[in-house]
Amino acid sequence: MIVLSFLFISCQSSDSPYMDEGQQKELQTAYNSLQDNYQMLINNYKSNADSLPTSIQNLYGEMQQMHQQMSTSHRHMMSSHRQGRHMQGERMMGRAMGVHMQNHMNGEWYQQMIEMHRQMSKMHQSMGQPSMSEMNKKLAGNYGQMMKMIPGLDKATDVPFNTQGDPSVLDGQQLFSQNCASCHGGTGEGVGTAFPSVVNSKWITADKTVPIRIVLHGLQGEIEVQGQQYQGVMPSFKARLSAAEITAILNYLRQESDKELPKISQDDVIKVGKKYKDRTEPWAPEDLIQEGALQN
């Protein structure tokens, strides 16, 4: 009983991945506000869709799919918090890591949506559409606010990396479509000046460790791809993708770029994950260039 009591108290401490009822209510209120702003944006988009370039229309289509996936993930997270708070002792501790992972998965979704809306805001601004630019900017702010409400997102080192699975039975192209195409385009060709191509990109075809590190931890800063400059943030996918899935996606992209490139193995991904297991920040482009892993 003493052990169980200690475990229960530990889960209720400031390090707990669980939100109390007040925190849950606050996050749900922020989420409801985001949904209202999102619906306003979509209504505005539908009214102006015919006047927008096809690339922007495609981007809005991808964004709506991402929003649906994010909403599903959000509901799962909130359900986990509600259920976990009613558990005690070892059951609560056992579930806590799953909740911690769910928190990080949502954090990655939020970060991806922040970058999507930031880039769309810039595109609308450049097209002389300040109203839609401001709506996207506001949604990026909504997601940023929600990220601050989720416990433990600053404890990336506590997130276990899923090393299970067999990449040989996975479809890298399908996984890319599900997780990456919303920003980088259906075939990885990128979207204008907003999101870079990941096919025939030195950030993918470089030393194996470069794309692995980028997917695991993210990339932030100005990069050059095929003569075009890009400034943005690639979020971490460590909580959302397993080592096998990362392997399958990267091999798909590398083979699409150059069939002579050596394949990445699941062990390659696991080794990089272990080597940088304590990393909590996205990579800066200059870090990878200075290390010699990427030729500038």
GROMACS .gro file of C-alpha atoms in nm, residues 30-185:
model
  156
   30ALA     CA    1  -0.884   2.700  -2.657
   31TYR     CA    2  -0.957   2.412  -2.894
   32ASN     CA    3  -1.317   2.527  -2.940
   33SER     CA    4  -1.191   2.877  -3.021
   34LEU     CA    5  -0.952   2.728  -3.275
   35GLN     CA    6  -1.237   2.535  -3.435
   36ASP     CA    7  -1.441   2.854  -3.469
   37ASN     CA    8  -1.149   3.035  -3.632
   38TYR     CA    9  -1.082   2.738  -3.857
   39GLN     CA   10  -1.442   2.732  -3.978
   40MET     CA   11  -1.425   3.104  -4.055
   41LEU     CA   12  -1.112   3.045  -4.262
   42ILE     CA   13  -1.267   2.754  -4.453
   43ASN     CA   14  -1.584   2.953  -4.527
   44ASN     CA   15  -1.372   3.240  -4.653
   45TYR     CA   16  -1.161   3.003  -4.861
   46LYS     CA   17  -1.467   2.845  -5.022
   47SER     CA   18  -1.593   3.190  -5.118
   48ASN     CA   19  -1.263   3.274  -5.287
   49ALA     CA   20  -1.139   2.934  -5.404
   50ASP     CA   21  -1.199   3.000  -5.775
   51SER     CA   22  -0.967   3.301  -5.766
   52LEU     CA   23  -0.680   3.112  -5.601
   53PRO     CA   24  -0.400   2.928  -5.785
   54THR     CA   25  -0.432   2.551  -5.808
   55SER     CA   26  -0.131   2.508  -5.579
   56ILE     CA   27  -0.307   2.704  -5.304
   57GLN     CA   28  -0.629   2.511  -5.355
   58ASN     CA   29  -0.437   2.185  -5.321
   59LEU     CA   30  -0.272   2.315  -5.006
   60TYR     CA   31  -0.610   2.394  -4.853
   61GLY     CA   32  -0.727   2.044  -4.939
   62GLU     CA   33  -0.426   1.897  -4.761
   63MET     CA   34  -0.475   2.133  -4.468
   64GLN     CA   35  -0.833   2.017  -4.419
   65GLN     CA   36  -0.719   1.655  -4.408
   66MET     CA   37  -0.449   1.746  -4.156
   67HIS     CA   38  -0.705   1.930  -3.946
   68GLN     CA   39  -0.927   1.623  -3.933
   69GLN     CA   40  -0.635   1.403  -3.827
   70MET     CA   41  -0.528   1.657  -3.566
   71SER     CA   42  -0.884   1.673  -3.430
   72THR     CA   43  -0.895   1.294  -3.396
   73SER     CA   44  -0.561   1.294  -3.216
   74HIS     CA   45  -0.681   1.574  -2.987
   75ARG     CA   46  -0.994   1.381  -2.891
   76HIS     CA   47  -0.788   1.071  -2.811
   77MET     CA   48  -0.554   1.276  -2.595
   78MET     CA   49  -0.838   1.438  -2.400
   79SER     CA   50  -1.002   1.099  -2.347
   80SER     CA   51  -0.673   0.958  -2.215
   81HIS     CA   52  -0.644   1.242  -1.965
   82ARG     CA   53  -1.000   1.198  -1.842
   83GLN     CA   54  -0.960   0.821  -1.798
   84GLY     CA   55  -0.612   0.841  -1.646
   85ARG     CA   56  -0.717   1.083  -1.375
   86HIS     CA   57  -0.958   0.823  -1.237
   87MET     CA   58  -0.691   0.553  -1.203
   88GLN     CA   59  -0.473   0.491  -0.903
   89GLY     CA   60  -0.136   0.344  -0.817
   90GLU     CA   61   0.031   0.110  -1.064
   91ARG     CA   62  -0.252   0.131  -1.317
   92MET     CA   63  -0.211   0.507  -1.329
   93MET     CA   64   0.167   0.484  -1.361
   94GLY     CA   65   0.138   0.226  -1.637
   95ARG     CA   66  -0.094   0.450  -1.834
   96ALA     CA   67   0.107   0.765  -1.766
   97MET     CA   68   0.374   0.689  -2.028
   98GLY     CA   69   0.105   0.631  -2.288
   99VAL     CA   70  -0.050   0.966  -2.201
  100HIS     CA   71   0.294   1.129  -2.217
  101MET     CA   72   0.337   0.987  -2.569
  102GLN     CA   73  -0.010   1.109  -2.667
  103ASN     CA   74   0.083   1.455  -2.541
  104HIS     CA   75   0.392   1.457  -2.761
  105MET     CA   76   0.204   1.327  -3.064
  106ASN     CA   77  -0.040   1.614  -3.028
  107GLY     CA   78   0.246   1.857  -2.979
  108GLU     CA   79   0.392   1.740  -3.310
  109TRP     CA   80   0.055   1.782  -3.481
  110TYR     CA   81   0.018   2.133  -3.338
  111GLN     CA   82   0.369   2.228  -3.449
  112GLN     CA   83   0.300   2.100  -3.799
  113MET     CA   84  -0.023   2.299  -3.816
  114ILE     CA   85   0.154   2.612  -3.687
  115GLU     CA   86   0.404   2.595  -3.971
  116MET     CA   87   0.132   2.519  -4.227
  117HIS     CA   88  -0.070   2.827  -4.125
  118ARG     CA   89   0.238   3.049  -4.100
  119GLN     CA   90   0.339   2.968  -4.455
  120MET     CA   91  -0.016   3.009  -4.585
  121SER     CA   92  -0.037   3.345  -4.410
  122LYS     CA   93   0.278   3.456  -4.593
  123MET     CA   94   0.144   3.336  -4.927
  124HIS     CA   95  -0.186   3.521  -4.887
  125GLN     CA   96   0.000   3.834  -4.781
  126SER     CA   97   0.217   3.820  -5.093
  127MET     CA   98  -0.099   3.779  -5.303
  128GLY     CA   99  -0.258   4.090  -5.153
  129GLN     CA  100  -0.515   3.900  -4.944
  130PRO     CA  101  -0.464   4.043  -4.593
  131SER     CA  102  -0.789   3.901  -4.453
  132MET     CA  103  -0.702   3.537  -4.528
  133SER     CA  104  -0.344   3.604  -4.425
  134GLU     CA  105  -0.462   3.726  -4.085
  135MET     CA  106  -0.696   3.428  -4.040
  136ASN     CA  107  -0.410   3.184  -4.096
  137LYS     CA  108  -0.186   3.384  -3.866
  138LYS     CA  109  -0.452   3.372  -3.596
  139LEU     CA  110  -0.483   2.994  -3.626
  140ALA     CA  111  -0.105   2.956  -3.591
  141GLY     CA  112  -0.139   3.156  -3.269
  142ASN     CA  113  -0.422   2.931  -3.150
  143TYR     CA  114  -0.205   2.622  -3.193
  144GLY     CA  115   0.086   2.792  -3.019
  145GLN     CA  116  -0.138   2.871  -2.724
  146MET     CA  117  -0.258   2.511  -2.704
  147MET     CA  118   0.097   2.376  -2.712
  148LYS     CA  119   0.178   2.573  -2.397
  149MET     CA  120  -0.110   2.402  -2.215
  150ILE     CA  121   0.003   2.042  -2.268
  151PRO     CA  122   0.222   1.903  -1.987
  152GLY     CA  123   0.567   1.764  -2.058
  153LEU     CA  124   0.629   1.887  -2.411
  154ASP     CA  125   0.964   2.022  -2.292
  155LYS     CA  126   1.065   1.673  -2.178
  156ALA     CA  127   1.145   1.523  -2.517
  157THR     CA  128   1.410   1.297  -2.367
  158ASP     CA  129   1.136   1.109  -2.183
  159VAL     CA  130   0.965   1.002  -2.506
  160PRO     CA  131   1.049   0.639  -2.585
  161PHE     CA  132   1.137   0.580  -2.949
  162ASN     CA  133   0.941   0.296  -3.108
  163THR     CA  134   1.201   0.061  -3.256
  164GLN     CA  135   0.959  -0.221  -3.337
  165GLY     CA  136   0.825  -0.320  -3.678
  166ASP     CA  137   0.961  -0.432  -4.012
  167PRO     CA  138   1.018  -0.163  -4.277
  168SER     CA  139   1.023  -0.423  -4.557
  169VAL     CA  140   0.648  -0.478  -4.521
  170LEU     CA  141   0.566  -0.106  -4.511
  171ASP     CA  142   0.473   0.112  -4.806
  172GLY     CA  143   0.699   0.417  -4.789
  173GLN     CA  144   0.499   0.606  -5.049
  174GLN     CA  145   0.175   0.554  -4.859
  175LEU     CA  146   0.335   0.657  -4.530
  176PHE     CA  147   0.472   0.968  -4.699
  177SER     CA  148   0.124   1.055  -4.828
  178GLN     CA  149  -0.023   1.014  -4.480
  179ASN     CA  150   0.240   1.208  -4.287
  180CYS     CA  151   0.434   1.438  -4.519
  181ALA     CA  152   0.242   1.518  -4.838
  182SER     CA  153   0.029   1.784  -4.669
  183CYS     CA  154   0.333   2.013  -4.666
  184HIS     CA  155   0.569   1.870  -4.926
  185GLY     CA  156   0.319   1.780  -5.198
   0.00000   0.00000   0.00000
